[in-house]
Structure formats: structure tokens, C-alpha cells
């Protein structure tokens, strides 16, 4: 790692990356289309929580 790199060792950033990494690895094992599931789950959550917050694509 060069001197200009952000060291995330022992930070919340590192833990969040671990969660994301393992979630994607599990999705890969089960051939889950994560992009499709995100869109579907967002629709469910908007109805469930009566939210107008929209998932932004191509941002």
C-alpha cells in the first residue's frame, strides 16, 4: 500500500466491505442476480414503508 492510500484496517469501512464481499460471494454461489433483486426489493420496501425514496440507477 503506498503512502497516499487510505488505511481502512480496523475501521467501520473495513467491516462494511467484509459484509458486502460475503453477501456478493453468497449471491454468486446461488446464482442470484443482485442487480435484479435490488430493484425488486426496493419496490417491496417502498410499499411496505410507504416511502417515496427511490433507488437511483446509473448514478
Backbone as XML, in Angstrom:
<?xml version="1.0"?>
<chain id="A" units="angstrom">
  <residue number="1" name="UNK">
    <atom name="N" x="0.860" y="-1.173" z="0.000"/>
    <atom name="CA" x="0.000" y="0.000" z="0.000"/>
    <atom name="C" x="0.904" y="1.233" z="0.000"/>
  </residue>
  <residue number="2" name="UNK">
    <atom name="N" x="0.664" y="2.166" z="-0.898"/>
    <atom name="CA" x="1.513" y="3.352" z="-0.938"/>
    <atom name="C" x="1.102" y="4.370" z="0.128"/>
  </residue>
  <residue number="3" name="UNK">
    <atom name="N" x="1.924" y="5.380" z="0.328"/>
    <atom name="CA" x="1.692" y="6.370" z="1.380"/>
    <atom name="C" x="0.413" y="7.168" z="1.189"/>
  </residue>
  <residue number="4" name="UNK">
    <atom name="N" x="-0.083" y="7.277" z="-0.053"/>
    <atom name="CA" x="-1.285" y="8.053" z="-0.330"/>
    <atom name="C" x="-2.570" y="7.258" z="-0.142"/>
  </residue>
  <residue number="5" name="UNK">
    <atom name="N" x="-2.469" y="5.952" z="0.112"/>
    <atom name="CA" x="-3.646" y="5.105" z="0.261"/>
    <atom name="C" x="-4.272" y="5.297" z="1.631"/>
  </residue>
  <residue number="6" name="UNK">
    <atom name="N" x="-5.582" y="5.197" z="1.677"/>
    <atom name="CA" x="-6.320" y="5.284" z="2.935"/>
    <atom name="C" x="-6.245" y="3.916" z="3.602"/>
  </residue>
  <residue number="7" name="UNK">
    <atom name="N" x="-5.766" y="3.853" z="4.816"/>
    <atom name="CA" x="-5.676" y="2.591" z="5.534"/>
    <atom name="C" x="-6.991" y="2.340" z="6.259"/>
  </residue>
  <residue number="8" name="UNK">
    <atom name="N" x="-7.719" y="1.324" z="5.828"/>
    <atom name="CA" x="-9.024" y="1.049" z="6.433"/>
    <atom name="C" x="-8.960" y="-0.026" z="7.507"/>
  </residue>
  <residue number="9" name="UNK">
    <atom name="N" x="-7.776" y="-0.599" z="7.722"/>
    <atom name="CA" x="-7.627" y="-1.685" z="8.697"/>
    <atom name="C" x="-8.190" y="-1.268" z="10.047"/>
  </residue>
  <residue number="10" name="UNK">
    <atom name="N" x="-9.135" y="-2.080" z="10.577"/>
    <atom name="CA" x="-9.714" y="-1.826" z="11.887"/>
    <atom name="C" x="-10.798" y="-0.767" z="11.918"/>
  </residue>
  <residue number="11" name="UNK">
    <atom name="N" x="-11.313" y="-0.373" z="10.754"/>
    <atom name="CA" x="-12.334" y="0.671" z="10.706"/>
    <atom name="C" x="-13.698" y="0.087" z="10.353"/>
  </residue>
  <residue number="12" name="UNK">
    <atom name="N" x="-14.718" y="0.899" z="10.505"/>
    <atom name="CA" x="-16.063" y="0.506" z="10.081"/>
    <atom name="C" x="-16.063" y="0.267" z="8.568"/>
  </residue>
  <residue number="13" name="UNK">
    <atom name="N" x="-15.283" y="1.059" z="7.840"/>
    <atom name="CA" x="-15.182" y="0.883" z="6.381"/>
    <atom name="C" x="-14.794" y="-0.553" z="6.038"/>
  </residue>
  <residue number="14" name="UNK">
    <atom name="N" x="-13.823" y="-1.081" z="6.768"/>
    <atom name="CA" x="-13.363" y="-2.445" z="6.518"/>
    <atom name="C" x="-14.470" y="-3.452" z="6.811"/>
  </residue>
  <residue number="15" name="UNK">
    <atom name="N" x="-15.198" y="-3.244" z="7.886"/>
    <atom name="CA" x="-16.279" y="-4.171" z="8.250"/>
    <atom name="C" x="-17.405" y="-4.134" z="7.225"/>
  </residue>
  <residue number="16" name="UNK">
    <atom name="N" x="-17.754" y="-2.943" z="6.755"/>
    <atom name="CA" x="-18.798" y="-2.826" z="5.735"/>
    <atom name="C" x="-18.366" y="-3.556" z="4.471"/>
  </residue>
  <residue number="17" name="UNK">
    <atom name="N" x="-17.104" y="-3.385" z="4.076"/>
    <atom name="CA" x="-16.612" y="-4.094" z="2.899"/>
    <atom name="C" x="-16.723" y="-5.602" z="3.100"/>
  </residue>
  <residue number="18" name="UNK">
    <atom name="N" x="-16.379" y="-6.109" z="4.283"/>
    <atom name="CA" x="-16.489" y="-7.545" z="4.539"/>
    <atom name="C" x="-17.918" y="-8.037" z="4.348"/>
  </residue>
  <residue number="19" name="UNK">
    <atom name="N" x="-18.884" y="-7.282" z="4.874"/>
    <atom name="CA" x="-20.298" y="-7.662" z="4.740"/>
    <atom name="C" x="-20.699" y="-7.697" z="3.268"/>
  </residue>
  <residue number="20" name="UNK">
    <atom name="N" x="-20.333" y="-6.655" z="2.535"/>
    <atom name="CA" x="-20.673" y="-6.584" z="1.109"/>
    <atom name="C" x="-20.007" y="-7.724" z="0.350"/>
  </residue>
  <residue number="21" name="UNK">
    <atom name="N" x="-18.727" y="-7.953" z="0.612"/>
    <atom name="CA" x="-17.981" y="-9.008" z="-0.077"/>
    <atom name="C" x="-18.642" y="-10.372" z="0.123"/>
  </residue>
  <residue number="22" name="UNK">
    <atom name="N" x="-18.928" y="-10.708" z="1.382"/>
    <atom name="CA" x="-19.507" y="-12.020" z="1.657"/>
    <atom name="C" x="-20.937" y="-12.143" z="1.134"/>
  </residue>
  <residue number="23" name="UNK">
    <atom name="N" x="-21.704" y="-11.070" z="1.184"/>
    <atom name="CA" x="-23.060" y="-11.107" z="0.621"/>
    <atom name="C" x="-22.996" y="-11.368" z="-0.881"/>
  </residue>
  <residue number="24" name="UNK">
    <atom name="N" x="-22.062" y="-10.703" z="-1.576"/>
    <atom name="CA" x="-21.916" y="-10.927" z="-3.018"/>
    <atom name="C" x="-21.393" y="-12.324" z="-3.314"/>
  </residue>
  <residue number="25" name="UNK">
    <atom name="N" x="-20.502" y="-12.832" z="-2.472"/>
    <atom name="CA" x="-19.985" y="-14.188" z="-2.667"/>
    <atom name="C" x="-21.102" y="-15.225" z="-2.517"/>
  </residue>
  <residue number="26" name="UNK">
    <atom name="N" x="-21.955" y="-15.044" z="-1.511"/>
    <atom name="CA" x="-23.095" y="-15.954" z="-1.318"/>
    <atom name="C" x="-24.053" y="-15.859" z="-2.494"/>
  </residue>
  <residue number="27" name="UNK">
    <atom name="N" x="-24.345" y="-14.633" z="-2.939"/>
    <atom name="CA" x="-25.226" y="-14.449" z="-4.094"/>
    <atom name="C" x="-24.649" y="-15.163" z="-5.308"/>
  </residue>
  <residue number="28" name="UNK">
    <atom name="N" x="-23.351" y="-15.075" z="-5.489"/>
    <atom name="CA" x="-22.705" y="-15.747" z="-6.609"/>
    <atom name="C" x="-22.862" y="-17.260" z="-6.519"/>
  </residue>
  <residue number="29" name="UNK">
    <atom name="N" x="-22.717" y="-17.819" z="-5.333"/>
    <atom name="CA" x="-22.871" y="-19.275" z="-5.140"/>
    <atom name="C" x="-24.276" y="-19.756" z="-5.503"/>
  </residue>
  <residue number="30" name="UNK">
    <atom name="N" x="-25.267" y="-18.904" z="-5.283"/>
    <atom name="CA" x="-26.654" y="-19.264" z="-5.550"/>
    <atom name="C" x="-27.171" y="-18.693" z="-6.869"/>
  </residue>
  <residue number="31" name="UNK">
    <atom name="N" x="-26.257" y="-18.170" z="-7.691"/>
    <atom name="CA" x="-26.620" y="-17.584" z="-8.992"/>
    <atom name="C" x="-27.731" y="-16.540" z="-8.873"/>
  </residue>
  <residue number="32" name="UNK">
    <atom name="N" x="-27.613" y="-15.689" z="-7.871"/>
    <atom name="CA" x="-28.586" y="-14.630" z="-7.649"/>
    <atom name="C" x="-28.160" y="-13.404" z="-8.442"/>
  </residue>
  <residue number="33" name="UNK">
    <atom name="N" x="-29.085" y="-12.844" z="-9.209"/>
    <atom name="CA" x="-28.839" y="-11.615" z="-9.952"/>
    <atom name="C" x="-29.070" y="-10.450" z="-8.987"/>
  </residue>
  <residue number="34" name="UNK">
    <atom name="N" x="-27.982" y="-9.980" z="-8.374"/>
    <atom name="CA" x="-28.077" y="-8.968" z="-7.327"/>
    <atom name="C" x="-28.722" y="-7.681" z="-7.846"/>
  </residue>
  <residue number="35" name="UNK">
    <atom name="N" x="-28.384" y="-7.283" z="-9.034"/>
    <atom name="CA" x="-28.963" y="-6.059" z="-9.593"/>
    <atom name="C" x="-30.488" y="-6.188" z="-9.699"/>
  </residue>
  <residue number="36" name="UNK">
    <atom name="N" x="-30.964" y="-7.332" z="-10.144"/>
    <atom name="CA" x="-32.405" y="-7.568" z="-10.272"/>
    <atom name="C" x="-33.073" y="-7.590" z="-8.894"/>
  </residue>
  <residue number="37" name="UNK">
    <atom name="N" x="-32.438" y="-8.263" z="-7.941"/>
    <atom name="CA" x="-33.003" y="-8.372" z="-6.597"/>
    <atom name="C" x="-33.077" y="-7.010" z="-5.914"/>
  </residue>
  <residue number="38" name="UNK">
    <atom name="N" x="-32.061" y="-6.174" z="-6.105"/>
    <atom name="CA" x="-32.077" y="-4.834" z="-5.513"/>
    <atom name="C" x="-33.292" y="-4.061" z="-6.000"/>
  </residue>
  <residue number="39" name="UNK">
    <atom name="N" x="-33.549" y="-4.115" z="-7.297"/>
    <atom name="CA" x="-34.694" y="-3.395" z="-7.862"/>
    <atom name="C" x="-36.016" y="-3.935" z="-7.313"/>
  </residue>
  <residue number="40" name="UNK">
    <atom name="N" x="-36.138" y="-5.254" z="-7.247"/>
    <atom name="CA" x="-37.377" y="-5.863" z="-6.753"/>
    <atom name="C" x="-37.592" y="-5.549" z="-5.275"/>
  </residue>
  <residue number="41" name="UNK">
    <atom name="N" x="-36.539" y="-5.655" z="-4.490"/>
    <atom name="CA" x="-36.648" y="-5.404" z="-3.057"/>
    <atom name="C" x="-36.939" y="-3.932" z="-2.782"/>
  </residue>
  <residue number="42" name="UNK">
    <atom name="N" x="-36.412" y="-3.047" z="-3.587"/>
    <atom name="CA" x="-36.691" y="-1.624" z="-3.432"/>
    <atom name="C" x="-38.184" y="-1.352" z="-3.605"/>
  </residue>
  <residue number="43" name="UNK">
    <atom name="N" x="-38.811" y="-1.999" z="-4.587"/>
    <atom name="CA" x="-40.257" y="-1.833" z="-4.790"/>
    <atom name="C" x="-41.029" y="-2.311" z="-3.570"/>
  </residue>
  <residue number="44" name="UNK">
    <atom name="N" x="-40.631" y="-3.464" z="-3.032"/>
    <atom name="CA" x="-41.286" y="-4.013" z="-1.846"/>
    <atom name="C" x="-41.144" y="-3.058" z="-0.662"/>
  </residue>
  <residue number="45" name="UNK">
    <atom name="N" x="-39.944" y="-2.552" z="-0.454"/>
    <atom name="CA" x="-39.711" y="-1.641" z="0.670"/>
    <atom name="C" x="-40.476" y="-0.332" z="0.538"/>
  </residue>
  <residue number="46" name="UNK">
    <atom name="N" x="-40.585" y="0.184" z="-0.682"/>
    <atom name="CA" x="-41.350" y="1.429" z="-0.874"/>
    <atom name="C" x="-42.799" y="1.232" z="-0.467"/>
  </residue>
  <residue number="47" name="UNK">
    <atom name="N" x="-43.376" y="0.095" z="-0.831"/>
    <atom name="CA" x="-44.770" y="-0.175" z="-0.458"/>
    <atom name="C" x="-44.878" y="-0.455" z="1.040"/>
  </residue>
  <residue number="48" name="UNK">
    <atom name="N" x="-43.984" y="-1.253" z="1.575"/>
    <atom name="CA" x="-44.030" y="-1.650" z="2.982"/>
    <atom name="C" x="-43.877" y="-0.453" z="3.908"/>
  </residue>
  <residue number="49" name="UNK">
    <atom name="N" x="-42.969" y="0.452" z="3.576"/>
    <atom name="CA" x="-42.682" y="1.578" z="4.455"/>
    <atom name="C" x="-43.275" y="2.889" z="3.954"/>
  </residue>
  <residue number="50" name="UNK">
    <atom name="N" x="-44.119" y="2.797" z="2.913"/>
    <atom name="CA" x="-44.781" y="3.966" z="2.354"/>
    <atom name="C" x="-43.783" y="5.092" z="2.089"/>
  </residue>
  <residue number="51" name="UNK">
    <atom name="N" x="-42.709" y="4.739" z="1.407"/>
    <atom name="CA" x="-41.613" y="5.667" z="1.162"/>
    <atom name="C" x="-41.593" y="6.105" z="-0.290"/>
  </residue>
  <residue number="52" name="UNK">
    <atom name="N" x="-41.211" y="7.345" z="-0.493"/>
    <atom name="CA" x="-41.063" y="7.848" z="-1.852"/>
    <atom name="C" x="-39.605" y="7.892" z="-2.261"/>
  </residue>
  <residue number="53" name="UNK">
    <atom name="N" x="-38.725" y="7.406" z="-1.398"/>
    <atom name="CA" x="-37.298" y="7.387" z="-1.722"/>
    <atom name="C" x="-37.072" y="6.313" z="-2.785"/>
  </residue>
  <residue number="54" name="UNK">
    <atom name="N" x="-36.423" y="6.699" z="-3.849"/>
    <atom name="CA" x="-36.217" y="5.798" z="-4.974"/>
    <atom name="C" x="-34.754" y="5.399" z="-5.083"/>
  </residue>
  <residue number="55" name="UNK">
    <atom name="N" x="-34.523" y="4.145" z="-5.446"/>
    <atom name="CA" x="-33.175" y="3.665" z="-5.741"/>
    <atom name="C" x="-32.730" y="4.319" z="-7.036"/>
  </residue>
  <residue number="56" name="UNK">
    <atom name="N" x="-31.575" y="4.955" z="-7.019"/>
    <atom name="CA" x="-31.098" y="5.655" z="-8.206"/>
    <atom name="C" x="-30.186" y="4.761" z="-9.030"/>
  </residue>
  <residue number="57" name="UNK">
    <atom name="N" x="-30.544" y="4.580" z="-10.283"/>
    <atom name="CA" x="-29.725" y="3.792" z="-11.187"/>
    <atom name="C" x="-28.818" y="4.704" z="-12.006"/>
  </residue>
  <residue number="58" name="UNK">
    <atom name="N" x="-27.735" y="4.137" z="-12.493"/>
    <atom name="CA" x="-26.819" y="4.834" z="-13.392"/>
    <atom name="C" x="-26.323" y="6.150" z="-12.810"/>
  </residue>
  <residue number="59" name="UNK">
    <atom name="N" x="-26.047" y="6.118" z="-11.555"/>
    <atom name="CA" x="-25.597" y="7.337" z="-10.893"/>
    <atom name="C" x="-24.119" y="7.458" z="-10.903"/>
  </residue>
</chain>
